[in-house]
Amino acid sequence: MATVCYPSSGQVTAAFAAVAKYYGVGVDICPPRRGNRKGVVEKANHSAAQRWWRTVPDGLTVVQAQSGVDKLSLRMDDRRRRIDGAVTTAGELAAAEPLLDIPVRPFPAELEVERTVSPQSLVAFDGNLYSVPPGLPGVQVKVLHRLGEDDLRIVTAGRAVVACHRRAPRGAGQTVRDDGHVIALERAVLSSFSDRAPCKTKVRKPPSAAALAEAERLREGPVAGSSAEQVVIDLNHYAAVADRLRSIPSPKQEESPK
């Protein structure tokens, strides 16, 4: 309800009012504290939009699916209704309503998503990749797509258009590149190469006098009276401790009944 009207006042939002005006329909808001009326509307939407789709097998063709929807619509049109004491059906009521023709193009709503430019100067959208000019890796951009149009635009945070592409089918896994972007990217890559002389190899320098003195001290052994000479490891003591530990029963053996 909040996407259509303000729940506190019941007034239609400006955004949805434009949609209703475009399709030439009226908006009837369910009054508050009318659970039965609201439940009937939601149940009809549930039957048309969810219940039937759960019974559709995976291998059904588009023609067979459309035939199933038509049969469901006929059954829903046969629902009995009582209007001013007269018994009628939902289909008869719908046929008597003066409906306008549906516009050829959908309402021009614009989808806007935020994306990050990859190091390859590509932007992901709906399972495809679209190129942008080089020099924007890691930059946050926005992808704009208007319903009913075949093109999409990529803009910066300041709404500056940096790319415009023909939209590929959703989930096709295509990489759409602009010829100008490809040329600019090649130039940027080639310009990073240099004709300067290669770096010099590492020069091996002989050890200094201090390093030689330290090496000689290590060869002579530890200095007398140092802490290293006071450390004595007795392997016999280690073996005795290990034998004693082997004879100690484990906790599971102590808990087992005799």
PDB file of C-alpha atoms in Angstrom:
ATOM      1  CA  MET A   1       0.000   0.000   0.000  1.00  0.00           C
ATOM      2  CA  ALA A   2       2.824   2.410   0.776  1.00  0.00           C
ATOM      3  CA  THR A   3       3.968   2.247  -2.866  1.00  0.00           C
ATOM      4  CA  VAL A   4       0.531   3.417  -4.027  1.00  0.00           C
ATOM      5  CA  CYS A   5      -0.815   5.730  -1.332  1.00  0.00           C
ATOM      6  CA  TYR A   6       0.003   7.238   2.031  1.00  0.00           C
ATOM      7  CA  PRO A   7      -1.427   4.845   4.656  1.00  0.00           C
ATOM      8  CA  SER A   8      -2.084   7.670   7.104  1.00  0.00           C
ATOM      9  CA  SER A   9      -4.248   9.758   4.738  1.00  0.00           C
ATOM     10  CA  GLY A  10      -5.172   7.375   1.911  1.00  0.00           C
ATOM     11  CA  GLN A  11      -4.026   9.838  -0.759  1.00  0.00           C
ATOM     12  CA  VAL A  12      -2.345   8.437  -3.859  1.00  0.00           C
ATOM     13  CA  THR A  13       1.371   9.188  -4.156  1.00  0.00           C
ATOM     14  CA  ALA A  14       2.563  11.468  -6.933  1.00  0.00           C
ATOM     15  CA  ALA A  15       4.658   8.708  -8.504  1.00  0.00           C
ATOM     16  CA  PHE A  16       1.784   6.239  -8.716  1.00  0.00           C
ATOM     17  CA  ALA A  17      -0.643   8.945  -9.827  1.00  0.00           C
ATOM     18  CA  ALA A  18       1.505   9.385 -12.931  1.00  0.00           C
ATOM     19  CA  VAL A  19       1.272   5.639 -13.595  1.00  0.00           C
ATOM     20  CA  ALA A  20      -2.537   5.657 -13.210  1.00  0.00           C
ATOM     21  CA  LYS A  21      -2.832   8.671 -15.504  1.00  0.00           C
ATOM     22  CA  TYR A  22      -0.636   7.038 -18.131  1.00  0.00           C
ATOM     23  CA  TYR A  23      -2.808   3.897 -18.253  1.00  0.00           C
ATOM     24  CA  GLY A  24      -6.056   5.841 -17.813  1.00  0.00           C
ATOM     25  CA  VAL A  25      -7.297   3.975 -14.752  1.00  0.00           C
ATOM     26  CA  GLY A  26      -8.751   4.970 -11.414  1.00  0.00           C
ATOM     27  CA  VAL A  27      -7.327   3.995  -8.046  1.00  0.00           C
ATOM     28  CA  ASP A  28      -9.735   2.733  -5.375  1.00  0.00           C
ATOM     29  CA  ILE A  29      -8.020   2.416  -2.012  1.00  0.00           C
ATOM     30  CA  CYS A  30      -9.394  -0.235   0.319  1.00  0.00           C
ATOM     31  CA  PRO A  31     -10.783   1.592   3.375  1.00  0.00           C
ATOM     32  CA  PRO A  32      -9.201   0.875   6.731  1.00  0.00           C
ATOM     33  CA  ARG A  33     -10.567  -1.849   9.002  1.00  0.00           C
ATOM     34  CA  ARG A  34     -12.147  -3.709   6.075  1.00  0.00           C
ATOM     35  CA  GLY A  35     -10.300  -7.005   6.305  1.00  0.00           C
ATOM     36  CA  ASN A  36     -12.830  -8.999   4.299  1.00  0.00           C
ATOM     37  CA  ARG A  37     -12.682  -6.692   1.288  1.00  0.00           C
ATOM     38  CA  LYS A  38      -8.914  -6.507   1.344  1.00  0.00           C
ATOM     39  CA  GLY A  39      -8.645 -10.273   1.747  1.00  0.00           C
ATOM     40  CA  VAL A  40     -10.827 -10.940  -1.299  1.00  0.00           C
ATOM     41  CA  VAL A  41      -8.629  -8.754  -3.497  1.00  0.00           C
ATOM     42  CA  GLU A  42      -5.417 -10.318  -2.212  1.00  0.00           C
ATOM     43  CA  LYS A  43      -6.770 -13.849  -2.664  1.00  0.00           C
ATOM     44  CA  ALA A  44      -7.705 -13.139  -6.288  1.00  0.00           C
ATOM     45  CA  ASN A  45      -4.212 -11.797  -6.954  1.00  0.00           C
ATOM     46  CA  HIS A  46      -2.730 -14.812  -5.203  1.00  0.00           C
ATOM     47  CA  SER A  47      -4.678 -17.243  -7.400  1.00  0.00           C
ATOM     48  CA  ALA A  48      -3.660 -15.493 -10.627  1.00  0.00           C
ATOM     49  CA  ALA A  49      -0.053 -14.703  -9.777  1.00  0.00           C
ATOM     50  CA  GLN A  50       1.123 -17.557  -7.523  1.00  0.00           C
ATOM     51  CA  ARG A  51      -1.134 -20.586  -7.190  1.00  0.00           C
ATOM     52  CA  TRP A  52      -1.210 -21.424 -10.904  1.00  0.00           C
ATOM     53  CA  TRP A  53       2.535 -20.914 -11.403  1.00  0.00           C
ATOM     54  CA  ARG A  54       3.330 -23.513  -8.743  1.00  0.00           C
ATOM     55  CA  THR A  55       1.616 -26.200 -10.820  1.00  0.00           C
ATOM     56  CA  VAL A  56       3.458 -25.417 -14.081  1.00  0.00           C
ATOM     57  CA  PRO A  57       5.938 -28.195 -15.029  1.00  0.00           C
ATOM     58  CA  ASP A  58       9.446 -27.310 -16.117  1.00  0.00           C
ATOM     59  CA  GLY A  59       9.105 -28.593 -19.701  1.00  0.00           C
ATOM     60  CA  LEU A  60       6.019 -26.521 -20.533  1.00  0.00           C
ATOM     61  CA  THR A  61       6.195 -24.421 -23.698  1.00  0.00           C
ATOM     62  CA  VAL A  62       5.093 -20.799 -23.937  1.00  0.00           C
ATOM     63  CA  VAL A  63       1.982 -21.749 -25.923  1.00  0.00           C
ATOM     64  CA  GLN A  64       0.972 -24.366 -23.380  1.00  0.00           C
ATOM     65  CA  ALA A  65       1.563 -21.941 -20.513  1.00  0.00           C
ATOM     66  CA  GLN A  66      -0.600 -19.294 -22.166  1.00  0.00           C
ATOM     67  CA  SER A  67      -3.347 -21.863 -22.686  1.00  0.00           C
ATOM     68  CA  GLY A  68      -3.233 -22.707 -18.986  1.00  0.00           C
ATOM     69  CA  VAL A  69      -3.520 -19.046 -18.025  1.00  0.00           C
ATOM     70  CA  ASP A  70      -6.524 -18.637 -20.350  1.00  0.00           C
ATOM     71  CA  LYS A  71      -8.293 -21.593 -18.729  1.00  0.00           C
ATOM     72  CA  LEU A  72      -7.610 -20.153 -15.277  1.00  0.00           C
ATOM     73  CA  SER A  73      -9.019 -16.788 -16.397  1.00  0.00           C
ATOM     74  CA  LEU A  74     -12.219 -18.425 -17.618  1.00  0.00           C
ATOM     75  CA  ARG A  75     -12.706 -20.177 -14.302  1.00  0.00           C
ATOM     76  CA  MET A  76     -12.126 -16.923 -12.439  1.00  0.00           C
ATOM     77  CA  ASP A  77     -14.595 -15.115 -14.725  1.00  0.00           C
ATOM     78  CA  ASP A  78     -17.311 -17.613 -13.720  1.00  0.00           C
ATOM     79  CA  ARG A  79     -17.216 -16.543 -10.074  1.00  0.00           C
ATOM     80  CA  ARG A  80     -20.689 -15.542  -8.913  1.00  0.00           C
ATOM     81  CA  ARG A  81     -21.334 -11.974  -7.778  1.00  0.00           C
ATOM     82  CA  ARG A  82     -24.428 -10.254  -6.392  1.00  0.00           C
ATOM     83  CA  ILE A  83     -24.777  -6.591  -7.384  1.00  0.00           C
ATOM     84  CA  ASP A  84     -27.846  -4.668  -6.178  1.00  0.00           C
ATOM     85  CA  GLY A  85     -29.699  -7.916  -5.619  1.00  0.00           C
ATOM     86  CA  ALA A  86     -28.962  -9.266  -9.104  1.00  0.00           C
ATOM     87  CA  VAL A  87     -26.767 -12.342  -9.517  1.00  0.00           C
ATOM     88  CA  THR A  88     -24.036 -12.004 -12.101  1.00  0.00           C
ATOM     89  CA  THR A  89     -20.445 -13.190 -12.709  1.00  0.00           C
ATOM     90  CA  ALA A  90     -17.069 -11.541 -12.543  1.00  0.00           C
ATOM     91  CA  GLY A  91     -16.676 -11.888 -16.322  1.00  0.00           C
ATOM     92  CA  GLU A  92     -19.949 -10.123 -17.017  1.00  0.00           C
ATOM     93  CA  LEU A  93     -18.986  -7.279 -14.717  1.00  0.00           C
ATOM     94  CA  ALA A  94     -15.600  -6.933 -16.433  1.00  0.00           C
ATOM     95  CA  ALA A  95     -17.201  -6.953 -19.893  1.00  0.00           C
ATOM     96  CA  ALA A  96     -19.538  -4.126 -18.903  1.00  0.00           C
ATOM     97  CA  GLU A  97     -16.720  -1.874 -17.677  1.00  0.00           C
ATOM     98  CA  PRO A  98     -15.609   0.817 -20.169  1.00  0.00           C
ATOM     99  CA  LEU A  99     -11.901  -0.015 -20.371  1.00  0.00           C
ATOM    100  CA  LEU A 100      -9.401   1.887 -22.478  1.00  0.00           C
ATOM    101  CA  ASP A 101      -6.867   0.243 -24.758  1.00  0.00           C
ATOM    102  CA  ILE A 102      -3.564  -0.561 -23.112  1.00  0.00           C
ATOM    103  CA  PRO A 103      -0.725   1.716 -24.323  1.00  0.00           C
ATOM    104  CA  VAL A 104       1.685   0.142 -26.772  1.00  0.00           C
ATOM    105  CA  ARG A 105       4.739   1.080 -24.700  1.00  0.00           C
ATOM    106  CA  PRO A 106       4.992   0.574 -20.939  1.00  0.00           C
ATOM    107  CA  PHE A 107       5.114   3.398 -18.465  1.00  0.00           C
ATOM    108  CA  PRO A 108       8.515   5.104 -18.868  1.00  0.00           C
ATOM    109  CA  ALA A 109       9.789   4.237 -15.412  1.00  0.00           C
ATOM    110  CA  GLU A 110      13.565   4.365 -15.061  1.00  0.00           C
ATOM    111  CA  LEU A 111      15.582   1.683 -13.321  1.00  0.00           C
ATOM    112  CA  GLU A 112      18.707   2.946 -11.568  1.00  0.00           C
ATOM    113  CA  VAL A 113      21.351   0.672 -10.041  1.00  0.00           C
ATOM    114  CA  GLU A 114      24.805   1.432  -8.662  1.00  0.00           C
ATOM    115  CA  ARG A 115      27.816  -0.510  -9.890  1.00  0.00           C
ATOM    116  CA  THR A 116      31.622  -0.461  -9.547  1.00  0.00           C
ATOM    117  CA  VAL A 117      33.829  -0.282 -12.639  1.00  0.00           C
ATOM    118  CA  SER A 118      36.132  -3.306 -12.942  1.00  0.00           C
ATOM    119  CA  PRO A 119      39.888  -3.046 -13.695  1.00  0.00           C
ATOM    120  CA  GLN A 120      39.024  -3.996 -17.299  1.00  0.00           C
ATOM    121  CA  SER A 121      36.765  -0.901 -17.597  1.00  0.00           C
ATOM    122  CA  LEU A 122      33.587  -3.009 -17.550  1.00  0.00           C
ATOM    123  CA  VAL A 123      30.307  -2.597 -15.667  1.00  0.00           C
ATOM    124  CA  ALA A 124      28.061  -5.545 -14.806  1.00  0.00           C
ATOM    125  CA  PHE A 125      24.297  -5.292 -15.303  1.00  0.00           C
ATOM    126  CA  ASP A 126      21.634  -8.011 -15.640  1.00  0.00           C
ATOM    127  CA  GLY A 127      24.142 -10.782 -16.377  1.00  0.00           C
ATOM    128  CA  ASN A 128      26.112  -8.834 -19.007  1.00  0.00           C
ATOM    129  CA  LEU A 129      29.166  -6.560 -19.081  1.00  0.00           C
ATOM    130  CA  TYR A 130      29.253  -3.097 -20.642  1.00  0.00           C
ATOM    131  CA  SER A 131      32.360  -1.058 -21.389  1.00  0.00           C
ATOM    132  CA  VAL A 132      33.206   2.426 -20.150  1.00  0.00           C
ATOM    133  CA  PRO A 133      36.117   4.712 -21.050  1.00  0.00           C
ATOM    134  CA  PRO A 134      39.477   3.783 -19.482  1.00  0.00           C
ATOM    135  CA  GLY A 135      40.643   5.473 -16.327  1.00  0.00           C
ATOM    136  CA  LEU A 136      37.598   4.629 -14.183  1.00  0.00           C
ATOM    137  CA  PRO A 137      38.530   1.374 -12.380  1.00  0.00           C
ATOM    138  CA  GLY A 138      36.994   1.226  -8.922  1.00  0.00           C
ATOM    139  CA  VAL A 139      34.740   4.251  -9.540  1.00  0.00           C
ATOM    140  CA  GLN A 140      31.082   4.047  -8.478  1.00  0.00           C
ATOM    141  CA  VAL A 141      28.776   4.606 -11.468  1.00  0.00           C
ATOM    142  CA  LYS A 142      25.036   4.238 -12.064  1.00  0.00           C
ATOM    143  CA  VAL A 143      23.340   2.231 -14.786  1.00  0.00           C
ATOM    144  CA  LEU A 144      20.092   3.782 -16.031  1.00  0.00           C
ATOM    145  CA  HIS A 145      17.518   1.857 -18.049  1.00  0.00           C
ATOM    146  CA  ARG A 146      14.062   3.113 -18.994  1.00  0.00           C
ATOM    147  CA  LEU A 147      11.280   0.576 -19.492  1.00  0.00           C
ATOM    148  CA  GLY A 148      10.417   0.031 -23.126  1.00  0.00           C
ATOM    149  CA  GLU A 149      13.779   1.238 -24.438  1.00  0.00           C
ATOM    150  CA  ASP A 150      16.499  -0.936 -25.950  1.00  0.00           C
ATOM    151  CA  ASP A 151      19.404   1.217 -24.760  1.00  0.00           C
ATOM    152  CA  LEU A 152      20.936   1.877 -21.357  1.00  0.00           C
ATOM    153  CA  ARG A 153      23.164   4.639 -20.063  1.00  0.00           C
ATOM    154  CA  ILE A 154      26.058   4.615 -17.614  1.00  0.00           C
ATOM    155  CA  VAL A 155      26.520   7.851 -15.688  1.00  0.00           C
ATOM    156  CA  THR A 156      28.829   9.091 -12.963  1.00  0.00           C
ATOM    157  CA  ALA A 157      27.799  10.310  -9.524  1.00  0.00           C
ATOM    158  CA  GLY A 158      27.387  13.779 -11.059  1.00  0.00           C
ATOM    159  CA  ARG A 159      24.972  12.364 -13.690  1.00  0.00           C
ATOM    160  CA  ALA A 160      27.506  12.778 -16.499  1.00  0.00           C
ATOM    161  CA  VAL A 161      26.911  10.174 -19.220  1.00  0.00           C
ATOM    162  CA  VAL A 162      30.096   8.169 -19.874  1.00  0.00           C
ATOM    163  CA  ALA A 163      28.642   5.337 -21.998  1.00  0.00           C
ATOM    164  CA  CYS A 164      25.497   4.392 -23.900  1.00  0.00           C
ATOM    165  CA  HIS A 165      24.984   0.804 -25.089  1.00  0.00           C
ATOM    166  CA  ARG A 166      22.420  -1.389 -26.750  1.00  0.00           C
ATOM    167  CA  ARG A 167      21.032  -3.591 -23.997  1.00  0.00           C
ATOM    168  CA  ALA A 168      21.849  -7.283 -24.340  1.00  0.00           C
ATOM    169  CA  PRO A 169      19.340  -9.994 -23.349  1.00  0.00           C
ATOM    170  CA  ARG A 170      19.174 -10.541 -19.607  1.00  0.00           C
ATOM    171  CA  GLY A 171      21.563 -13.231 -18.402  1.00  0.00           C
ATOM    172  CA  ALA A 172      23.169 -13.736 -21.831  1.00  0.00           C
ATOM    173  CA  GLY A 173      26.713 -13.347 -20.452  1.00  0.00           C
ATOM    174  CA  GLN A 174      27.707 -10.992 -23.267  1.00  0.00           C
ATOM    175  CA  THR A 175      30.434  -8.346 -23.139  1.00  0.00           C
ATOM    176  CA  VAL A 176      29.266  -5.244 -24.986  1.00  0.00           C
ATOM    177  CA  ARG A 177      32.124  -2.904 -25.896  1.00  0.00           C
ATOM    178  CA  ASP A 178      32.068   0.408 -27.700  1.00  0.00           C
ATOM    179  CA  ASP A 179      34.638   0.775 -30.503  1.00  0.00           C
ATOM    180  CA  GLY A 180      35.790   4.102 -29.078  1.00  0.00           C
ATOM    181  CA  HIS A 181      36.311   2.526 -25.654  1.00  0.00           C
ATOM    182  CA  VAL A 182      38.352  -0.313 -27.164  1.00  0.00           C
ATOM    183  CA  ILE A 183      40.631   2.100 -29.030  1.00  0.00           C
ATOM    184  CA  ALA A 184      41.063   4.323 -25.974  1.00  0.00           C
ATOM    185  CA  LEU A 185      41.869   1.294 -23.791  1.00  0.00           C
ATOM    186  CA  GLU A 186      44.472   0.039 -26.267  1.00  0.00           C
ATOM    187  CA  ARG A 187      46.109   3.456 -26.338  1.00  0.00           C
ATOM    188  CA  ALA A 188      46.156   3.633 -22.557  1.00  0.00           C
ATOM    189  CA  VAL A 189      47.793   0.202 -22.333  1.00  0.00           C
ATOM    190  CA  LEU A 190      50.370   0.938 -25.036  1.00  0.00           C
ATOM    191  CA  SER A 191      51.228   4.306 -23.530  1.00  0.00           C
ATOM    192  CA  SER A 192      52.181   2.612 -20.277  1.00  0.00           C
ATOM    193  CA  PHE A 193      55.061   0.815 -22.014  1.00  0.00           C
ATOM    194  CA  SER A 194      58.457   2.561 -22.005  1.00  0.00           C
ATOM    195  CA  ASP A 195      61.551   2.356 -24.226  1.00  0.00           C
ATOM    196  CA  ARG A 196      63.895   3.203 -21.389  1.00  0.00           C
ATOM    197  CA  ALA A 197      66.815   0.938 -20.571  1.00  0.00           C
ATOM    198  CA  PRO A 198      65.961  -1.988 -18.325  1.00  0.00           C
ATOM    199  CA  CYS A 199      66.735  -1.815 -14.643  1.00  0.00           C
ATOM    200  CA  LYS A 200      70.271  -2.739 -13.634  1.00  0.00           C
ATOM    201  CA  THR A 201      70.780  -6.134 -12.112  1.00  0.00           C
ATOM    202  CA  LYS A 202      71.500  -6.397  -8.411  1.00  0.00           C
ATOM    203  CA  VAL A 203      75.135  -5.693  -7.570  1.00  0.00           C
ATOM    204  CA  ARG A 204      76.656  -8.319  -5.302  1.00  0.00           C
ATOM    205  CA  LYS A 205      78.771  -6.541  -2.690  1.00  0.00           C
ATOM    206  CA  PRO A 206      81.313  -8.378  -0.493  1.00  0.00           C
ATOM    207  CA  PRO A 207      80.504  -8.713   3.216  1.00  0.00           C
ATOM    208  CA  SER A 208      81.567  -5.836   5.415  1.00  0.00           C
ATOM    209  CA  ALA A 209      84.143  -6.006   8.195  1.00  0.00           C
ATOM    210  CA  ALA A 210      81.396  -6.157  10.843  1.00  0.00           C
ATOM    211  CA  ALA A 211      79.727  -9.095   9.074  1.00  0.00           C
ATOM    212  CA  LEU A 212      83.023 -10.975   8.865  1.00  0.00           C
ATOM    213  CA  ALA A 213      83.671 -10.405  12.567  1.00  0.00           C
ATOM    214  CA  GLU A 214      80.193 -11.701  13.481  1.00  0.00           C
ATOM    215  CA  ALA A 215      80.707 -14.817  11.338  1.00  0.00           C
ATOM    216  CA  GLU A 216      84.033 -15.506  13.042  1.00  0.00           C
ATOM    217  CA  ARG A 217      82.445 -15.181  16.467  1.00  0.00           C
ATOM    218  CA  LEU A 218      79.753 -17.719  15.557  1.00  0.00           C
ATOM    219  CA  ARG A 219      82.373 -20.189  14.351  1.00  0.00           C
ATOM    220  CA  GLU A 220      84.280 -19.977  17.628  1.00  0.00           C
ATOM    221  CA  GLY A 221      81.220 -21.058  19.643  1.00  0.00           C
ATOM    222  CA  PRO A 222      79.406 -19.482  22.589  1.00  0.00           C
ATOM    223  CA  VAL A 223      81.260 -17.179  24.899  1.00  0.00           C
ATOM    224  CA  ALA A 224      82.333 -18.701  28.196  1.00  0.00           C
ATOM    225  CA  GLY A 225      79.901 -17.979  30.982  1.00  0.00           C
ATOM    226  CA  SER A 226      77.009 -17.229  28.656  1.00  0.00           C
ATOM    227  CA  SER A 227      73.473 -18.379  29.350  1.00  0.00           C
ATOM    228  CA  ALA A 228      73.697 -20.908  26.488  1.00  0.00           C
ATOM    229  CA  GLU A 229      76.304 -22.944  28.398  1.00  0.00           C
ATOM    230  CA  GLN A 230      74.030 -23.237  31.442  1.00  0.00           C
ATOM    231  CA  VAL A 231      71.260 -24.978  29.492  1.00  0.00           C
ATOM    232  CA  VAL A 232      71.666 -28.771  29.789  1.00  0.00           C
ATOM    233  CA  ILE A 233      69.121 -31.145  28.288  1.00  0.00           C
ATOM    234  CA  ASP A 234      69.097 -34.588  29.906  1.00  0.00           C
ATOM    235  CA  LEU A 235      67.453 -37.075  27.531  1.00  0.00           C
ATOM    236  CA  ASN A 236      67.374 -39.746  30.241  1.00  0.00           C
ATOM    237  CA  HIS A 237      65.093 -37.549  32.322  1.00  0.00           C
ATOM    238  CA  TYR A 238      62.837 -37.083  29.259  1.00  0.00           C
ATOM    239  CA  ALA A 239      62.684 -40.880  28.710  1.00  0.00           C
ATOM    240  CA  ALA A 240      61.737 -41.492  32.344  1.00  0.00           C
ATOM    241  CA  VAL A 241      58.875 -39.004  32.154  1.00  0.00           C
ATOM    242  CA  ALA A 242      57.646 -40.607  28.926  1.00  0.00           C
ATOM    243  CA  ASP A 243      57.651 -44.112  30.498  1.00  0.00           C
ATOM    244  CA  ARG A 244      55.676 -42.842  33.465  1.00  0.00           C
ATOM    245  CA  LEU A 245      53.055 -41.266  31.237  1.00  0.00           C
ATOM    246  CA  ARG A 246      52.567 -44.517  29.325  1.00  0.00           C
ATOM    247  CA  SER A 247      51.601 -46.341  32.531  1.00  0.00           C
ATOM    248  CA  ILE A 248      48.968 -43.714  33.591  1.00  0.00           C
ATOM    249  CA  PRO A 249      45.452 -44.854  32.560  1.00  0.00           C
ATOM    250  CA  SER A 250      43.397 -42.572  30.330  1.00  0.00           C
ATOM    251  CA  PRO A 251      40.217 -40.883  31.654  1.00  0.00           C
ATOM    252  CA  LYS A 252      38.038 -43.292  29.652  1.00  0.00           C
ATOM    253  CA  GLN A 253      39.793 -46.299  31.213  1.00  0.00           C
ATOM    254  CA  GLU A 254      39.258 -44.857  34.692  1.00  0.00           C
ATOM    255  CA  GLU A 255      35.512 -44.351  34.059  1.00  0.00           C
ATOM    256  CA  SER A 256      34.934 -47.822  32.544  1.00  0.00           C
ATOM    257  CA  PRO A 257      33.287 -50.289  34.953  1.00  0.00           C
ATOM    258  CA  LYS A 258      35.348 -53.186  36.209  1.00  0.00           C
TER     259      LYS A 258
END
